[in-house]
Short mmCIF file of C-alpha atoms and ligand atoms in Angstrom, two decimals:
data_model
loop_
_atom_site.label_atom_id
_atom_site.label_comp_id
_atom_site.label_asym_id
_atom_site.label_seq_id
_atom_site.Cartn_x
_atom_site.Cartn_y
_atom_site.Cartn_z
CA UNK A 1 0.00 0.00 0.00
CA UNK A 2 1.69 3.27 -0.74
CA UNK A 3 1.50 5.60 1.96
CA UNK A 4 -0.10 9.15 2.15
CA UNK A 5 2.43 11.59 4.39
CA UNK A 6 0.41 15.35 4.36
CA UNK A 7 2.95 17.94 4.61
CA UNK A 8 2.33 20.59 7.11
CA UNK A 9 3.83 23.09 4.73
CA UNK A 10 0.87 24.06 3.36
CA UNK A 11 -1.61 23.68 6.75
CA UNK A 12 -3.49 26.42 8.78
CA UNK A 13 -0.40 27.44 11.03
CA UNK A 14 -3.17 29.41 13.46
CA UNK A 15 -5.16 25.93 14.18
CA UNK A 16 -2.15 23.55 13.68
CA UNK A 17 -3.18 21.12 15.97
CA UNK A 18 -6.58 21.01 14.68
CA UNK A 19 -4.99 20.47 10.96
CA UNK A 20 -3.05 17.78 11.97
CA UNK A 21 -6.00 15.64 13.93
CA UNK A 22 -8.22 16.32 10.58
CA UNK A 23 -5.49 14.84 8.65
CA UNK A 24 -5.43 12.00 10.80
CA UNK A 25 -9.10 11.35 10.64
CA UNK A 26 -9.27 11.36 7.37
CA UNK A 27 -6.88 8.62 6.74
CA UNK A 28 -3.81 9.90 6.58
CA UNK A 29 -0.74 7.63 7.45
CA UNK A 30 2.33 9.95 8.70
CA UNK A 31 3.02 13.75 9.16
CA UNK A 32 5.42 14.97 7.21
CA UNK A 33 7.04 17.87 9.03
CA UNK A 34 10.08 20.30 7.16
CA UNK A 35 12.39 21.80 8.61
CA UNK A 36 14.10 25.15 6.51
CA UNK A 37 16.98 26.86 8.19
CA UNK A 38 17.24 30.17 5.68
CA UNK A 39 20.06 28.81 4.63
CA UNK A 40 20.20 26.02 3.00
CA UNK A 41 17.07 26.62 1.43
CA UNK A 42 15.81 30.13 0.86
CA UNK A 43 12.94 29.74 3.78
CA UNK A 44 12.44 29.52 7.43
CA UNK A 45 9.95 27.36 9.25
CA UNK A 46 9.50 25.37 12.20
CA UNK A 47 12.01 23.59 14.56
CA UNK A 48 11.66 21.46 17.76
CA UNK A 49 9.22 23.17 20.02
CA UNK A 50 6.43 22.90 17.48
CA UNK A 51 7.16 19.40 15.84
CA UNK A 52 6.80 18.57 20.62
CA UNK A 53 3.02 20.37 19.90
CA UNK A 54 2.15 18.57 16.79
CA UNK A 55 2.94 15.08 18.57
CA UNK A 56 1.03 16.45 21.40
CA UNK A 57 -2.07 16.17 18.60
CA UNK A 58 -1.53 12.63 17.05
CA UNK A 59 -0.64 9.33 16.73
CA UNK A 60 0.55 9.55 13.54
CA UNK A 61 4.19 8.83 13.44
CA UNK A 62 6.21 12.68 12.43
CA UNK A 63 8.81 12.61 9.41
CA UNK A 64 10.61 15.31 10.11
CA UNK A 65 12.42 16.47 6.84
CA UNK A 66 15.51 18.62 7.60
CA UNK A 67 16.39 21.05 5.11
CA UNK A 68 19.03 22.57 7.38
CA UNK A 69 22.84 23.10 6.82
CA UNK A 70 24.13 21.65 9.83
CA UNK A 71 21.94 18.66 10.16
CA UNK A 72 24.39 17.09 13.23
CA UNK A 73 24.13 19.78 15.88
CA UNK A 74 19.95 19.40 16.30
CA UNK A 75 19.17 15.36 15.82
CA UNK A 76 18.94 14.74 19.14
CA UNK A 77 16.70 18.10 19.98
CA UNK A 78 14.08 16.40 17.15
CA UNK A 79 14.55 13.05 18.02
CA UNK A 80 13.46 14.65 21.88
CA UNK A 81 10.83 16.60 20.36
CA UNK A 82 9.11 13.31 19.03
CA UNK A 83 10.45 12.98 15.67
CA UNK A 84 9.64 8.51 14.21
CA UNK A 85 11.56 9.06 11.09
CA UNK A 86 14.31 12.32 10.66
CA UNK A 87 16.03 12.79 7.07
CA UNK A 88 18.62 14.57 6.53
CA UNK A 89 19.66 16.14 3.07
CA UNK A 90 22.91 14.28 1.41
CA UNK A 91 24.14 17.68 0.08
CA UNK A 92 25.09 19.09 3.53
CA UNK A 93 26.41 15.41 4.76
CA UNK A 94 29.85 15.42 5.37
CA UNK A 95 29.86 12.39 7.30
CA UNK A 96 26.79 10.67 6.29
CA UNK A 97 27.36 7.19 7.56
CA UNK A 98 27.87 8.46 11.11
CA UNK A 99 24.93 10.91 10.46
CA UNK A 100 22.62 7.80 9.74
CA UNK A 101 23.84 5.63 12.64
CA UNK A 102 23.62 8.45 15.19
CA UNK A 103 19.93 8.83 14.01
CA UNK A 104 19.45 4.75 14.15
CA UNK A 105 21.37 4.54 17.34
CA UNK A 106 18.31 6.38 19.09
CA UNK A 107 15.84 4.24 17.98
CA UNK A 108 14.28 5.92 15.21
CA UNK A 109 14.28 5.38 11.41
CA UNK A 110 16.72 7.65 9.72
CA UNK A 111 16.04 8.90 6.03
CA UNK A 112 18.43 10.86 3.46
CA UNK A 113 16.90 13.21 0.79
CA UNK A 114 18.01 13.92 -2.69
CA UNK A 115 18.14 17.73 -4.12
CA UNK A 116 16.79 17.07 -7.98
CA UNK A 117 20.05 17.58 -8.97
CA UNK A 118 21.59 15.05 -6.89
CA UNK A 119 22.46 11.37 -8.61
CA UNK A 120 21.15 8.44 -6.42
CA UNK A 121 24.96 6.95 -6.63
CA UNK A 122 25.83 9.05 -3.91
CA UNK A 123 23.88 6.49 -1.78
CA UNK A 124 25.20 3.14 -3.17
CA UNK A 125 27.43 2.74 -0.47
CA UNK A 126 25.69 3.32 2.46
CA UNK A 127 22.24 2.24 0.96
CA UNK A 128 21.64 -0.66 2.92
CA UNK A 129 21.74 1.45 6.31
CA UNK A 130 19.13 3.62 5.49
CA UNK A 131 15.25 3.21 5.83
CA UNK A 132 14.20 5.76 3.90
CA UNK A 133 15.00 8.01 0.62
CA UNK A 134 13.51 10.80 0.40
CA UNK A 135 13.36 12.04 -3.55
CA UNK A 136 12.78 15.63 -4.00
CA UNK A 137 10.89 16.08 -6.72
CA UNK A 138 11.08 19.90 -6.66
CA UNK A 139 13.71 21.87 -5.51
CA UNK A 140 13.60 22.29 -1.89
CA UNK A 141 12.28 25.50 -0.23
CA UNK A 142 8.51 26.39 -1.00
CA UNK A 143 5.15 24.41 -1.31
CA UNK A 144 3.46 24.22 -4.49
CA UNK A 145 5.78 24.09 -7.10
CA UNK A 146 5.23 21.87 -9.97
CA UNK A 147 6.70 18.15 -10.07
CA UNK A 148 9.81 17.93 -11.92
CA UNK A 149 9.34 15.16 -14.88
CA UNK A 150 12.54 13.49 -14.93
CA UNK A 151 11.84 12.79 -11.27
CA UNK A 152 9.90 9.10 -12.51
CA UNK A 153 13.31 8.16 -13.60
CA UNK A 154 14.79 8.85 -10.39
CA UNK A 155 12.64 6.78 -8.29
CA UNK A 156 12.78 3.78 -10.91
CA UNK A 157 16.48 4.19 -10.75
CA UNK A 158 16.40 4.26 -7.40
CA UNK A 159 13.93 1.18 -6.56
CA UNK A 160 16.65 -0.65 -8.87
CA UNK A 161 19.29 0.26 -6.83
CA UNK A 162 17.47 -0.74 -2.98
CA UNK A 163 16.22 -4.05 -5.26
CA UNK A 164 19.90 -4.85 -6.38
CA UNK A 165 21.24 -4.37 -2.66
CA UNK A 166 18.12 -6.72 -1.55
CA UNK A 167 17.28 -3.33 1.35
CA UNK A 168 14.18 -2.31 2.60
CA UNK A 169 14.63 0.77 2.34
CA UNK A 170 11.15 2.86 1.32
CA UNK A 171 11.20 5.64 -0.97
CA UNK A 172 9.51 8.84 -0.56
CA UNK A 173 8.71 11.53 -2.71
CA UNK A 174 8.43 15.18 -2.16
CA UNK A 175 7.15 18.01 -4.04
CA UNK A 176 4.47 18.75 -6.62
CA UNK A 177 2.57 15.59 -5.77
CA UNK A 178 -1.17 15.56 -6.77
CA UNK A 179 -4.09 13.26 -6.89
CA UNK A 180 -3.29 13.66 -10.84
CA UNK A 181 0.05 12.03 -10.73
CA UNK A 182 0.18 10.17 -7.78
CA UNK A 183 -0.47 6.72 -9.49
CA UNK A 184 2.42 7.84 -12.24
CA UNK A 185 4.32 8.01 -8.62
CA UNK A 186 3.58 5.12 -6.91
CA UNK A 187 3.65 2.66 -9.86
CA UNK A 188 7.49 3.85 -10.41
CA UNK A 189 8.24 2.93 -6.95
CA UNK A 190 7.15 5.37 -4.24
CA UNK A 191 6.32 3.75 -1.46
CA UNK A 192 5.16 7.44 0.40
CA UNK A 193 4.07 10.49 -1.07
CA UNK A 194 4.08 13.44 0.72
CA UNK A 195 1.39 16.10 -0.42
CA UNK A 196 1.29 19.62 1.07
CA UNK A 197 -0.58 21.97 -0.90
CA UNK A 198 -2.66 19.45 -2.75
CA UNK A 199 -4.19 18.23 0.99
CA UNK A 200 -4.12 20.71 2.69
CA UNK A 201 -6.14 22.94 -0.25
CA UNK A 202 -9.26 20.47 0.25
CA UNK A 203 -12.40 21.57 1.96
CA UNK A 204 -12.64 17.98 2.60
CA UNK A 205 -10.11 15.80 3.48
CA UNK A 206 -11.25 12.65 4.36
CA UNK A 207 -13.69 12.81 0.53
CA UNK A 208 -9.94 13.82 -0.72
CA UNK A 209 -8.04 10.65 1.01
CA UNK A 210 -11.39 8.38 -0.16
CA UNK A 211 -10.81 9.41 -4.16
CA UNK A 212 -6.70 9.45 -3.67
CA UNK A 213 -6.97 5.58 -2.25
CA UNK A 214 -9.30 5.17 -5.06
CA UNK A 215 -7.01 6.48 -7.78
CA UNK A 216 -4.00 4.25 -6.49
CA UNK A 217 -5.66 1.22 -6.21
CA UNK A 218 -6.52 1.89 -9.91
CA UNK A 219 -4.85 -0.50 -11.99
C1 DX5 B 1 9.39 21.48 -0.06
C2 DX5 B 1 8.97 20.56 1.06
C3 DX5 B 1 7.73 19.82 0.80
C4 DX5 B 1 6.51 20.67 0.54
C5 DX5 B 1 5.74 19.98 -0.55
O1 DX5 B 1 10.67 21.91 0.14
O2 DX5 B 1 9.98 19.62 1.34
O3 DX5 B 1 7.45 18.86 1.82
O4 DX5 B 1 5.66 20.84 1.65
O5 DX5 B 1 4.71 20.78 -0.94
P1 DX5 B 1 3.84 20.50 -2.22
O6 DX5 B 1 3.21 19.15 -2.02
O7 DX5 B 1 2.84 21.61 -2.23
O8 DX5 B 1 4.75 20.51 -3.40
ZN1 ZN B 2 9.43 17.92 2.77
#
């Protein structure tokens, strides 16, 4: 089943907790939280004191996505705060291996994200130590931006790879994901896709969650 992950990008920041527990009724299957430092990427958002509220509000487990240059110094703060799965972004990784394993080390599942312009080699070594890839499927910074084509590629690439290395690791994708390409996604090897601005613009979630279930199960 692929997984739906709402990103809380695009949600009501004035109700947040209220957001999340309507995502959660309506089906939803993990909160994807990011993290921008103003650096890395041109935007600033949210960091450990609000991801502690939001897991005040669910059950959901949080995927905190850290688009922040020195990934290192705050793990443990967002692993504290109540973080399941925390990813950190290959391009600001000097020393991704013990990156991962500190992450792992603590009991939660550790991801890495790809920058569009990023090649999936960078992972072959260290691929069987991580449980997730996050695939950015727009460049990192903004909600609602439009999906980058060549990003189906990627993820088929990059199921090859986990399949070749026999790893479990699941692939998510980020960015311009809609109810319109979703299947596209899924069917190339997504096993989570994160929607901001296409969930969290619904009147209606849970009719939203009913049609995207619908659409995926397509065949
Ligand atoms: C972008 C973030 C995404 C963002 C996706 O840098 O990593 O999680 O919320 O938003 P949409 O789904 O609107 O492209
Ligand atoms: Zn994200």
């Amino acid at each position: 089943m692929t997984l739906i992950a709402p990103s809380l990008l695009s949600a009501d920041f004035g109700k947040l907790s209220e957001e999340v527990k309507l995502a959660e009724e309506a089906g939803a299957d993990i909160i994807h939280i990011d993290v921008m430092d103003g650096l890395f990427v041109p935007n600033i958002t949210i960091g450990p004191l609000v991801v502690e509220a939001v897991k005040k509000s669910t059950n959901l487990p949080l995927d905190v996505h850290l688009m922040i240059v020195n990934p290192d110094k705050f793990i443990e703060q967002f692993i504290e705060a109540g973080a399941d799965i925390l990813t950190v972004h290959v391009e600001v990784s000097l020393h991704l291996h013990r990156t991962i394993w500190s992450i792992k080390e603590k009991g939660i599942k550790a991801g890495v994200s790809l920058n569009p312009a990023t090649p999936i080699y960078s992972l072959e070594e260290i691929i069987k130590d991580l449980d997730l890839i996050l695939i950015m499927s727009v460049n990192p910074g903004f909600g609602g931006q439009s999906f980058i084509p060549a990003s189906i590629d990627k993820i088929k690439r990059t199921k090859r790879l986990i399949n070749k290395n026999k790893s479990n690791t699941l692939i998510e994708v980020d960015g311009g994901v809609k109810i319109s390409n979703a299947k596209e996604i899924a069917k190339a090897g997504a096993d989570i896709l994160v929607m901001g601005s296409e969930f969290f613009g619904q009147k209606d979630y849970k009719k939203f969650m009913k049609k995207l279930r619908e659409k995926l199960n397509e065949n």
